[in-house]
PDB file of C-alpha atoms and ligand atoms in Angstrom:
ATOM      1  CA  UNK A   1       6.602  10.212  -0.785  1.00 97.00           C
ATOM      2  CA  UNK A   2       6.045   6.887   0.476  1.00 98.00           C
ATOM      3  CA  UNK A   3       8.927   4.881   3.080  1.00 98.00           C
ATOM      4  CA  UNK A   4      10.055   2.554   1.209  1.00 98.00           C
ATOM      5  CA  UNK A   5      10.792   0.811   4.979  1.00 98.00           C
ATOM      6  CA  UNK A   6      10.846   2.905   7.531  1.00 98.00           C
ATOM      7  CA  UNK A   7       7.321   2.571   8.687  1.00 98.00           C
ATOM      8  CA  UNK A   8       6.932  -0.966   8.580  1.00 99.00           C
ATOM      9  CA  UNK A   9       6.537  -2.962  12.230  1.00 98.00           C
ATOM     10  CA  UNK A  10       9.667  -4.324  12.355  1.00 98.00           C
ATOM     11  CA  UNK A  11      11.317  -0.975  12.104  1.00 98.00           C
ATOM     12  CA  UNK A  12       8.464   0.510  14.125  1.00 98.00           C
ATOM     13  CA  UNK A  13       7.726  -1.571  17.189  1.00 99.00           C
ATOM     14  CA  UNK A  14      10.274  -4.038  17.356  1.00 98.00           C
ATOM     15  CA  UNK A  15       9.521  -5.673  20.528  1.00 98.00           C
ATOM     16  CA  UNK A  16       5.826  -4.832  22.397  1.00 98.00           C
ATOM     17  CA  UNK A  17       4.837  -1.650  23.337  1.00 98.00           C
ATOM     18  CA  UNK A  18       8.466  -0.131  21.924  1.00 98.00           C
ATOM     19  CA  UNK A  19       8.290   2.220  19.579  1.00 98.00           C
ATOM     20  CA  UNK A  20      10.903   3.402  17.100  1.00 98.00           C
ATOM     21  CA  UNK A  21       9.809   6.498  15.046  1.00 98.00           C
ATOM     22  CA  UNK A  22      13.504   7.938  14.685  1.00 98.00           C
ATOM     23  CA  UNK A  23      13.638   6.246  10.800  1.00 98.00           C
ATOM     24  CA  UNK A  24      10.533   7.036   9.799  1.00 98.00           C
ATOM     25  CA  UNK A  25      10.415  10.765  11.358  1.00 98.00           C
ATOM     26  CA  UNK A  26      13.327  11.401   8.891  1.00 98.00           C
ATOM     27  CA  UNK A  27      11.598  10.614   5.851  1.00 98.00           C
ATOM     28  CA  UNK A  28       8.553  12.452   7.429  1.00 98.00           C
ATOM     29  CA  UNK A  29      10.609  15.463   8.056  1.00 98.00           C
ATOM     30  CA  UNK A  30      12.438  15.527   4.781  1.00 98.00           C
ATOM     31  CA  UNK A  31       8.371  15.424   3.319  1.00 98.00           C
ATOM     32  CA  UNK A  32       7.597  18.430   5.015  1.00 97.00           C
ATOM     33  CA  UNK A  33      10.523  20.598   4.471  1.00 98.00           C
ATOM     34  CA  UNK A  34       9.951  19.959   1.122  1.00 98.00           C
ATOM     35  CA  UNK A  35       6.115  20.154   0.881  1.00 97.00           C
ATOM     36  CA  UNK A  36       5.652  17.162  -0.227  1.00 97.00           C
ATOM     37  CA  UNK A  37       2.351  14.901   0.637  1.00 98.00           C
ATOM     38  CA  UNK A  38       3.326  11.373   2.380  1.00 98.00           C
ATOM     39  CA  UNK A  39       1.568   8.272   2.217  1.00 98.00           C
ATOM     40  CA  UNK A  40       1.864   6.256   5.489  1.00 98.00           C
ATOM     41  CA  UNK A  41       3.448   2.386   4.440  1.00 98.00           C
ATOM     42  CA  UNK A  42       1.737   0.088   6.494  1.00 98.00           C
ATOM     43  CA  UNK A  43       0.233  -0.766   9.391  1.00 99.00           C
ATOM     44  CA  UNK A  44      -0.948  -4.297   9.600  1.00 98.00           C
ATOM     45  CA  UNK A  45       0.780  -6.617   6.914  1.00 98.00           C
ATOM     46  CA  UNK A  46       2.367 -10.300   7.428  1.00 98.00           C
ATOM     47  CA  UNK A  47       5.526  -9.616   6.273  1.00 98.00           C
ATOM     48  CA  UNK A  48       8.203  -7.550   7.497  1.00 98.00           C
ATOM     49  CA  UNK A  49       6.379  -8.108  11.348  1.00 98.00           C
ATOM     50  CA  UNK A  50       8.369  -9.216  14.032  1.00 98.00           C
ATOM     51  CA  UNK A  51       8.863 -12.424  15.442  1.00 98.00           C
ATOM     52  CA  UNK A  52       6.801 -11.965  18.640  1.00 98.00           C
ATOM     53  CA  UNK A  53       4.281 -10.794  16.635  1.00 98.00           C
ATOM     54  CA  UNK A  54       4.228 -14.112  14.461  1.00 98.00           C
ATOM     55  CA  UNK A  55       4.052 -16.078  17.671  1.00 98.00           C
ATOM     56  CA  UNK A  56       0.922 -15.008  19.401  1.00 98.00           C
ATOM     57  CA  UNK A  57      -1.635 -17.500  19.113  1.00 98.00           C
ATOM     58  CA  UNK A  58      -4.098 -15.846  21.683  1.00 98.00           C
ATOM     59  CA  UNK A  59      -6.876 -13.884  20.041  1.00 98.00           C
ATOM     60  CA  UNK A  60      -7.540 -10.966  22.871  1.00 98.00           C
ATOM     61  CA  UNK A  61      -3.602 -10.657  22.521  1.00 98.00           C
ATOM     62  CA  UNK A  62      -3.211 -10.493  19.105  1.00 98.00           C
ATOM     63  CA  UNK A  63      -6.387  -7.638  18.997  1.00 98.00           C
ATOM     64  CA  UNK A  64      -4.839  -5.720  21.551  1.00 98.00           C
ATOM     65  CA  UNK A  65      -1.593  -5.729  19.602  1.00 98.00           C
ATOM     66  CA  UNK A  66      -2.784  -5.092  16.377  1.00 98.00           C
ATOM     67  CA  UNK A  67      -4.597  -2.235  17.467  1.00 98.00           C
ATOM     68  CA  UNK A  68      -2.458  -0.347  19.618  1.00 98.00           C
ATOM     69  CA  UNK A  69       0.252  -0.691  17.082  1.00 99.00           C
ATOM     70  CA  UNK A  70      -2.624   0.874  14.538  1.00 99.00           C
ATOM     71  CA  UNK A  71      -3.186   3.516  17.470  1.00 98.00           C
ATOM     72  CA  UNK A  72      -0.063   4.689  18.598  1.00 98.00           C
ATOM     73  CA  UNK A  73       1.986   4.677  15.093  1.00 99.00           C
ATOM     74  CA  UNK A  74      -1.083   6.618  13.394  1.00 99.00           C
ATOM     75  CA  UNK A  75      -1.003   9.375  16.544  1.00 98.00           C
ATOM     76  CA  UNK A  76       2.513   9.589  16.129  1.00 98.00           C
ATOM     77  CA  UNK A  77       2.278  10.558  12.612  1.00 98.00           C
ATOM     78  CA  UNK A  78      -1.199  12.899  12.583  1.00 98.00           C
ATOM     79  CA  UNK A  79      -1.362  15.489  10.553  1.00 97.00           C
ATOM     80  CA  UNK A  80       1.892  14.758   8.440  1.00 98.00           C
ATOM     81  CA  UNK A  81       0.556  11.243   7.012  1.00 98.00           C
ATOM     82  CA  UNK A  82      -2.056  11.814   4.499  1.00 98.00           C
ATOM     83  CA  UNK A  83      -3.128   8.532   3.727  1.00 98.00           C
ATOM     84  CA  UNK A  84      -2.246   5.137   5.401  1.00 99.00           C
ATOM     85  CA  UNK A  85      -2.219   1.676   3.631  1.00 99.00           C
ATOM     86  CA  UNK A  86      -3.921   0.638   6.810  1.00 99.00           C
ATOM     87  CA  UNK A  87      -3.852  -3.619   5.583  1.00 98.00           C
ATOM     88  CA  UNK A  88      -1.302  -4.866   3.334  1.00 98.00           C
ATOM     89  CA  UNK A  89      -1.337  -7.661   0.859  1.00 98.00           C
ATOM     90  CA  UNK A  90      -4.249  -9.288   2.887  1.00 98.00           C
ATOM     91  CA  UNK A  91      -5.317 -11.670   0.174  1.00 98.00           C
ATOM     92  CA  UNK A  92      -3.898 -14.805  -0.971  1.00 98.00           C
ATOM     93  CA  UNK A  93      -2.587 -15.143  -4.026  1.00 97.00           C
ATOM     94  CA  UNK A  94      -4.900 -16.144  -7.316  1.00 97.00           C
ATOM     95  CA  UNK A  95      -7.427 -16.520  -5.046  1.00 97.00           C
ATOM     96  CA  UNK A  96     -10.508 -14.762  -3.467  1.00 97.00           C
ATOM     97  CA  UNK A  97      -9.545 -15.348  -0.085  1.00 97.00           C
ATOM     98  CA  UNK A  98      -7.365 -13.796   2.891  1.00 97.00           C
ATOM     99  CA  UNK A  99      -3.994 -15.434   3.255  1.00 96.00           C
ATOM    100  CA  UNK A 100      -3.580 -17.334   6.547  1.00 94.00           C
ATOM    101  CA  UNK A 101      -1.059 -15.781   8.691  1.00 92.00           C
ATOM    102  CA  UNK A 102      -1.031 -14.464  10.971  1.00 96.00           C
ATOM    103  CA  UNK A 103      -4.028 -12.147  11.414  1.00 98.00           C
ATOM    104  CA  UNK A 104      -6.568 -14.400   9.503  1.00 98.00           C
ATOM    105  CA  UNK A 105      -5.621 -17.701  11.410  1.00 97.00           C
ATOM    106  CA  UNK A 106      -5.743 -16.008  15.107  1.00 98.00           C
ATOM    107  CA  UNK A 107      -8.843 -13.140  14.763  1.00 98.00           C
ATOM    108  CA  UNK A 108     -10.344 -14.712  11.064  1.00 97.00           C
ATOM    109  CA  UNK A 109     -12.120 -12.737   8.250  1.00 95.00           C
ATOM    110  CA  UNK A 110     -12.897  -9.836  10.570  1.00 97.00           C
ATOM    111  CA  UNK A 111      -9.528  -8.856  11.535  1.00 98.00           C
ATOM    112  CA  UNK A 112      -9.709  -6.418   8.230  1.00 98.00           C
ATOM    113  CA  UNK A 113     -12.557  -4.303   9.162  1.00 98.00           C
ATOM    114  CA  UNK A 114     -11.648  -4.413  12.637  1.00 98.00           C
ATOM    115  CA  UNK A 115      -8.197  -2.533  11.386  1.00 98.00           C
ATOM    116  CA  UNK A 116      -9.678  -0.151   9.565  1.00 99.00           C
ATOM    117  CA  UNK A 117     -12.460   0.894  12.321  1.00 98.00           C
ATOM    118  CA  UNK A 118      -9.455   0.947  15.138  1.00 99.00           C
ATOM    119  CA  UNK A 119      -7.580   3.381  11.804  1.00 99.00           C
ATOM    120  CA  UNK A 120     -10.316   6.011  11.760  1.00 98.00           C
ATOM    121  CA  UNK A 121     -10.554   6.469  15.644  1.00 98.00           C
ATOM    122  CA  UNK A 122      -6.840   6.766  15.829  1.00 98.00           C
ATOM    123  CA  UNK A 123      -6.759   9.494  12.732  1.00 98.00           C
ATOM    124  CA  UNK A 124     -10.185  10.952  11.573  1.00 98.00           C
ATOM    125  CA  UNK A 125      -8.623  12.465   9.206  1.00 98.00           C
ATOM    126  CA  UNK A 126      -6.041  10.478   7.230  1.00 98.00           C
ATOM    127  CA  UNK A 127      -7.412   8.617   4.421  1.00 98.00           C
ATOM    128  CA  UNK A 128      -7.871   4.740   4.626  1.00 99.00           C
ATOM    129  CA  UNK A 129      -6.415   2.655   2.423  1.00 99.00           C
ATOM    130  CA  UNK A 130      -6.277  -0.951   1.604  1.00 99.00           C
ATOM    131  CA  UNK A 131      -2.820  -2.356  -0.719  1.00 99.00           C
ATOM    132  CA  UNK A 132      -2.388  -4.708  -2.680  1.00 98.00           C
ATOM    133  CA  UNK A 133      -0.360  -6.836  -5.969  1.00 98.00           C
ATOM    134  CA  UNK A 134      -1.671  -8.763  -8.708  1.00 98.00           C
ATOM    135  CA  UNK A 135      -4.787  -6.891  -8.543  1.00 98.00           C
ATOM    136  CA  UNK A 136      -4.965  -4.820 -11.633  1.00 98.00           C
ATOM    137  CA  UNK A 137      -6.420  -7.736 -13.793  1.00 98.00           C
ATOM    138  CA  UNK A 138      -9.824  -7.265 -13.778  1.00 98.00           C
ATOM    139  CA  UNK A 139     -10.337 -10.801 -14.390  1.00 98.00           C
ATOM    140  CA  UNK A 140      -8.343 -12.094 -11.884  1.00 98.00           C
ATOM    141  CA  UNK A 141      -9.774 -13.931  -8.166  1.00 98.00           C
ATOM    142  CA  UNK A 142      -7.752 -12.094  -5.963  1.00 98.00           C
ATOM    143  CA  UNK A 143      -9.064  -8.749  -7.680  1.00 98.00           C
ATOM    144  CA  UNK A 144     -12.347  -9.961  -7.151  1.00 98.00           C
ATOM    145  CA  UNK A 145     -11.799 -10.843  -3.763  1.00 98.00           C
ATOM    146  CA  UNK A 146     -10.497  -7.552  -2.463  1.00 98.00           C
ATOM    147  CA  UNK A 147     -13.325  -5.852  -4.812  1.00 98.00           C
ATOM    148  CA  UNK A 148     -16.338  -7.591  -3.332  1.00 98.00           C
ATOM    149  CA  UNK A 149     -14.447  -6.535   0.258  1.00 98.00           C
ATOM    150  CA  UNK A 150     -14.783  -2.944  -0.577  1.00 99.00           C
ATOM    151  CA  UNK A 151     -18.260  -3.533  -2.124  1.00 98.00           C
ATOM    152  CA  UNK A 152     -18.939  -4.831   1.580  1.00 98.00           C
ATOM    153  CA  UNK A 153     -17.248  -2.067   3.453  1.00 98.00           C
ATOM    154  CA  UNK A 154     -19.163   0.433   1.805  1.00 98.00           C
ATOM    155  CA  UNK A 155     -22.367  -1.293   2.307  1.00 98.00           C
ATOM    156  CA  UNK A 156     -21.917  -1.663   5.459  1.00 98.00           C
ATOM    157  CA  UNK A 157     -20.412   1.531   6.354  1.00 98.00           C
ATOM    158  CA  UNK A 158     -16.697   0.215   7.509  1.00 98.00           C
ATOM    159  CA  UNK A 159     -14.871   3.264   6.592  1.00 98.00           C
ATOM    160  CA  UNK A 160     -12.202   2.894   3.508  1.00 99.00           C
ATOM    161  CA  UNK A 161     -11.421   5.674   1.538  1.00 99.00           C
ATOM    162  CA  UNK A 162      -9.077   3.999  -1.058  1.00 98.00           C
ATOM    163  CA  UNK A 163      -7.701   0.920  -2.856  1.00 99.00           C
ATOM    164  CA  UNK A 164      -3.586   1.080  -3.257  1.00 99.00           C
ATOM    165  CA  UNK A 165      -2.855  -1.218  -6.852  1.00 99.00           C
ATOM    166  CA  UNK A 166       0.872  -1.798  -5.910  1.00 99.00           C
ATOM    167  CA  UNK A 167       1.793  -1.594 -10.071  1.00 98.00           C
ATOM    168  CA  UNK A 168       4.727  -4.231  -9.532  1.00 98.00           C
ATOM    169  CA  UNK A 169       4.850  -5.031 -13.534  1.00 98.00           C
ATOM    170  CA  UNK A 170       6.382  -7.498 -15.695  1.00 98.00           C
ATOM    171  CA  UNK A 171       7.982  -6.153 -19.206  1.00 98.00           C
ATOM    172  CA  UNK A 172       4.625  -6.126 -20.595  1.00 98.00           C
ATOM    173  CA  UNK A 173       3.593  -3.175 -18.475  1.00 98.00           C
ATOM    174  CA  UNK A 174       0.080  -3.608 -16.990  1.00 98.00           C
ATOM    175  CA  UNK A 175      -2.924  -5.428 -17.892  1.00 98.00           C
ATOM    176  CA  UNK A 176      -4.901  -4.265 -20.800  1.00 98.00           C
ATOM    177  CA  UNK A 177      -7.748  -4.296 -17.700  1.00 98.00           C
ATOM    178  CA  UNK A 178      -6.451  -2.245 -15.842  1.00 99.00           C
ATOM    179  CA  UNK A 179      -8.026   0.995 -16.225  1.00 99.00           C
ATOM    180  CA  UNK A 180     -11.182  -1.200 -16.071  1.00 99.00           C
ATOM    181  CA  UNK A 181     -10.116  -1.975 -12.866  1.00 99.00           C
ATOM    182  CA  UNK A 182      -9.440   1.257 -11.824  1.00 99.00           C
ATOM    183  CA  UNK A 183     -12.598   2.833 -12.363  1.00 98.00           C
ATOM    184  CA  UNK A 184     -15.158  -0.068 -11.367  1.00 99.00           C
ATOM    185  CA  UNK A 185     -13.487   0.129  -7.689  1.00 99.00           C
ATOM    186  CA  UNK A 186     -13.752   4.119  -8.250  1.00 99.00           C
ATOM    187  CA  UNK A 187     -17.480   3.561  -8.380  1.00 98.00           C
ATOM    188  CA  UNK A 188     -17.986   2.102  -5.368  1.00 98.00           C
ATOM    189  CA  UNK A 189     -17.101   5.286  -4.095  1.00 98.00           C
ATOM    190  CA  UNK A 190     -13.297   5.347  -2.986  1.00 99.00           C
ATOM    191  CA  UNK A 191     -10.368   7.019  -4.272  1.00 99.00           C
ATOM    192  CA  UNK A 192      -7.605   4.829  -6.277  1.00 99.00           C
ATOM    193  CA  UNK A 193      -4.094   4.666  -6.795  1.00 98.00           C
ATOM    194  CA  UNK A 194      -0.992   3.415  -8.307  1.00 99.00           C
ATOM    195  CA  UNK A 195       1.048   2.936  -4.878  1.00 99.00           C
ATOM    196  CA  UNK A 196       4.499   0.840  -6.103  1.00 99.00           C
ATOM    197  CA  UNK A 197       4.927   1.512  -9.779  1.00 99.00           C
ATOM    198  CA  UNK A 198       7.984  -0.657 -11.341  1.00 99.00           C
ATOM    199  CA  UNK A 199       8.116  -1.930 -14.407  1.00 99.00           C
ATOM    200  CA  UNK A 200      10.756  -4.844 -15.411  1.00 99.00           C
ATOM    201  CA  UNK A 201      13.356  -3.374 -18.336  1.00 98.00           C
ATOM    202  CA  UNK A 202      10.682   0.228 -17.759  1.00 99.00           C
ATOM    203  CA  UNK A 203       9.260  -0.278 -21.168  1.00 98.00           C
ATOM    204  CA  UNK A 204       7.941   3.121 -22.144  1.00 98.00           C
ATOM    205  CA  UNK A 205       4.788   1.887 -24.001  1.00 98.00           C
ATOM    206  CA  UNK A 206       4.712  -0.001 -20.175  1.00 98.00           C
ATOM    207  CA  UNK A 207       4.496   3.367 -18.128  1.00 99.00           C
ATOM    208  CA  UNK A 208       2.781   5.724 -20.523  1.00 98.00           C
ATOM    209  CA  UNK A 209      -0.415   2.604 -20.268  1.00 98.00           C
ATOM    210  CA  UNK A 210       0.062   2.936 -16.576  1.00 99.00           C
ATOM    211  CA  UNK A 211      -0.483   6.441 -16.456  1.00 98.00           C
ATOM    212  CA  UNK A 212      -2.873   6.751 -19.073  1.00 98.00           C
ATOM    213  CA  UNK A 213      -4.959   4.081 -16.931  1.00 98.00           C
ATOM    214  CA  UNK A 214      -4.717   6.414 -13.789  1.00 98.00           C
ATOM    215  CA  UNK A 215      -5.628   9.599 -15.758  1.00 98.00           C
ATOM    216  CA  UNK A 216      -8.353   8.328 -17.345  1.00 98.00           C
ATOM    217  CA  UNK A 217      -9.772   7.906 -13.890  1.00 98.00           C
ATOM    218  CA  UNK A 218     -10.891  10.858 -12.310  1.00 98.00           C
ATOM    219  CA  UNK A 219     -10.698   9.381  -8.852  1.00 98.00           C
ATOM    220  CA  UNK A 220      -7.352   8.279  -9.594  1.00 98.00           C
ATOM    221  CA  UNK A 221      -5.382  10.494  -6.946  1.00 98.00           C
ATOM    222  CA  UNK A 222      -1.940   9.454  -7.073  1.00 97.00           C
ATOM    223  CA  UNK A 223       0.982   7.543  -8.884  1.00 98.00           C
ATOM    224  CA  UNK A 224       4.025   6.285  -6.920  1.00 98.00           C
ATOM    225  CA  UNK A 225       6.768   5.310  -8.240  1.00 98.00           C
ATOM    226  CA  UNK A 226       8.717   2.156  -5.961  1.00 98.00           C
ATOM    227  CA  UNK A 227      12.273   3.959  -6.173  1.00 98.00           C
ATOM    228  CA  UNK A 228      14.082   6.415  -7.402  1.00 98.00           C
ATOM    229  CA  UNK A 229      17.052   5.277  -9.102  1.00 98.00           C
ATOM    230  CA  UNK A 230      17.535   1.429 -10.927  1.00 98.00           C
ATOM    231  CA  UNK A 231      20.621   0.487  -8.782  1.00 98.00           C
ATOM    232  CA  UNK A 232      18.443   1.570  -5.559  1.00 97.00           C
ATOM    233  CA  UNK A 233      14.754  -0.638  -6.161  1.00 98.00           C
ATOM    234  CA  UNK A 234      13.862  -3.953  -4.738  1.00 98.00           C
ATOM    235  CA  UNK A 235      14.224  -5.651  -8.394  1.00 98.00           C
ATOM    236  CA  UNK A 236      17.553  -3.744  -9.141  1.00 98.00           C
ATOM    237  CA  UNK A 237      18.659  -6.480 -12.083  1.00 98.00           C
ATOM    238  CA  UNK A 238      15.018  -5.887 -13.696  1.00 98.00           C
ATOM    239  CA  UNK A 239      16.246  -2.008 -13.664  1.00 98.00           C
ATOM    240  CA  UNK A 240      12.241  -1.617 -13.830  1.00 99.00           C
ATOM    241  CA  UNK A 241      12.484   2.746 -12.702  1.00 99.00           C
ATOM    242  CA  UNK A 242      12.821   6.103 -14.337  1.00 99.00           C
ATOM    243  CA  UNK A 243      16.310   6.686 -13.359  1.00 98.00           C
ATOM    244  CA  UNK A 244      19.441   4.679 -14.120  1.00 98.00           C
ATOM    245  CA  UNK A 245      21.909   4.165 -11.581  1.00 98.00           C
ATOM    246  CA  UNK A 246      24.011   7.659 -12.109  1.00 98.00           C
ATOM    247  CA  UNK A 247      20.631   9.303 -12.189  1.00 98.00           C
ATOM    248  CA  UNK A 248      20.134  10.018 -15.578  1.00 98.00           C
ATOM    249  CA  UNK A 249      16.757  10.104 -16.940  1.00 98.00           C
ATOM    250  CA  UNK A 250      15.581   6.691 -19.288  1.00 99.00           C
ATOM    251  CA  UNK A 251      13.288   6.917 -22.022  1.00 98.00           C
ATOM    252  CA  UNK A 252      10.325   5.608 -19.535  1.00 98.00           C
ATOM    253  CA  UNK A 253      10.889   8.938 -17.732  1.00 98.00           C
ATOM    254  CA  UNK A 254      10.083  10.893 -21.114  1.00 98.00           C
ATOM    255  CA  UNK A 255       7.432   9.083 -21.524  1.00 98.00           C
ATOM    256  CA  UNK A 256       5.441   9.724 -18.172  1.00 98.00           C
ATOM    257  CA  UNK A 257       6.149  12.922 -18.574  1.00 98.00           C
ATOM    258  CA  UNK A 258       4.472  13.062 -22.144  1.00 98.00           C
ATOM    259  CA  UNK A 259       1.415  10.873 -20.392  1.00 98.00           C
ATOM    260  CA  UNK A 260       0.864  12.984 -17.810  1.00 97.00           C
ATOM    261  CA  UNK A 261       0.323  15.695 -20.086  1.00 95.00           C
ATOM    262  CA  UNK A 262       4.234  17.417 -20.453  1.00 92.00           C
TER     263      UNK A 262
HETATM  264  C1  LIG B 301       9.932  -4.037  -0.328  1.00 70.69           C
HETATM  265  C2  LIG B 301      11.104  -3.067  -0.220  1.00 70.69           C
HETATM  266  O1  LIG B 301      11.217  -2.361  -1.433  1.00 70.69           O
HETATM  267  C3  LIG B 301      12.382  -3.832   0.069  1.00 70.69           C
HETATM  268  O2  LIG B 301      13.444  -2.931   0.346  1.00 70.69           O
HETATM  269  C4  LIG B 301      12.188  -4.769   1.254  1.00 70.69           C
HETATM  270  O3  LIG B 301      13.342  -5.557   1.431  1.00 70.69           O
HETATM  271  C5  LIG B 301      10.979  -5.656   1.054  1.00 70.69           C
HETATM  272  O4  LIG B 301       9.841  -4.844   0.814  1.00 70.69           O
HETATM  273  N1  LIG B 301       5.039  -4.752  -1.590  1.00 70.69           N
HETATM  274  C6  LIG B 301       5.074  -3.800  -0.608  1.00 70.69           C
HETATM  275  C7  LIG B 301       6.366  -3.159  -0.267  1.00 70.69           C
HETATM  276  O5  LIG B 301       4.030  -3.412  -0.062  1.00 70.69           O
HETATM  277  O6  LIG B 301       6.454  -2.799   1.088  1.00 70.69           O
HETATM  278  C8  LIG B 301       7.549  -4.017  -0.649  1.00 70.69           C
HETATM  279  O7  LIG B 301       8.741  -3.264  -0.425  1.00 70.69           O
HETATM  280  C9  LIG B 301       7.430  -4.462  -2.084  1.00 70.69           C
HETATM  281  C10 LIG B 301       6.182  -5.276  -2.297  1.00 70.69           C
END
């Protein structure tokens, strides 16, 4: 289970040092009663962060902020998050570099690591995950970009522990790369996973290559799917899920079913 918005910093800590856990502790709680694992959705991301945030330009402020909000969401939810998509859509679009704002113009190319070192003080145990779109083409910059971060990390002994591929697809379902993808980051030594899986019109050849990808990956840990019914997702006139609008099971749903092995 994954909060589709609940854990976000808007919702989270809407104005300094005020923190708002009521949302997210339902979703949390409705996890547990149900023993189901939940992935924490997201610490440190440029969108969806509140205005105040947006407007520090000091650097020591900006640090300080960034990681106490890291600190005291990822106490608040120990032991019941299993995995946190600690930075968020980082890197710029069809390129290898991080997008400017705001954490990259105020703190620069560090502010990454620097998240992910202040993660695994605040949670030694929750796995560490970096998220991200458009990066399941092998072939493409930003993919390279976030891959030769990881390569880094690992050198260097930054602690990551996975790579979220959001899975936001167009009708053609994802790139014939992707399972490439998959298992060359898998080799540097982290877990991956499918974190936001839609799929516009949810082809079925679409989501059985998804899944196939993912379980031909041994490190491949988890698929998500971004909603549950069509008239509920974030691309609602794409109807891109496994469940119409009354909740009936589509043809996609069949065949993930059938991928994953029945
Ligand atoms: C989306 C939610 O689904 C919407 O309800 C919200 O209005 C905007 O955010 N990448 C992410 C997710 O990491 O958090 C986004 O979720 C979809 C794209």
């Amino acid at each position: 289970v994954t909060a589709e918005n609940e854990m976000k910093w808007d919702t989270v800590e809407p104005s300094r040092g005020n923190f708002n856990f009521g949302p997210g502790d339902q979703i949390a709680n409705q996890a547990a009663s149900h023993g189901q694992k939940l992935r924490g959705h997201t610490l440190v991301w440029h969108s969806q962060l509140p205005g105040w945030v947006q407007s520090i330009s000091d650097a020591n402020t900006l640090r300080s902020v960034m990681n106490n909000h890291i600190t005291q969401t990822m106490a608040h939810y120990r032991g019941k998050v299993y995995a946190w998509d600690v930075v968020n859509e980082a890197f710029a679009d069809g390129s290898t570099q991080h997008r400017p704002p705001v954490f990259q113009n105020v703190l620069g190319n560090g502010f990454i690591e620097e998240a992910f070192r202040t993660a695994r003080s605040a949670d030694g145990s929750a796995k560490l995950c970096y998220n991200d779109y458009n990066i399941e083409d092998w072939n493409a910059a930003k993919t390279q970009g976030v891959y030769s971060m990881v390569r880094d990390f690992k050198s260097r002994g930054v602690p990551i522990d996975c790579v979220g591929f959001q899975g936001h697809f167009g009708s053609g379902g994802p790139p014939s790369s992707f399972q490439t993808t998959l298992s060359n980051f898998a080799a540097l030594g982290v877990d991956v996973q499918i974190t936001e899986l839609d799929i516009a019109g949810a082809p079925t050849t679409g989501y059985t290559n998804a899944v196939r990808a993912c379980m031909n990956v041994s490190r491949c840990t988890g698929i998500t799917v971004w909603g549950v019914r069509d008239t509920d997702s974030w691309r609602a006139s794409s109807t891109p899920l496994l469940f119409d609008g009354n909740g009936n099971k589509k043809p996609a749903y069949f065949a993930v079913l059938s991928a994953l092995g029945g």
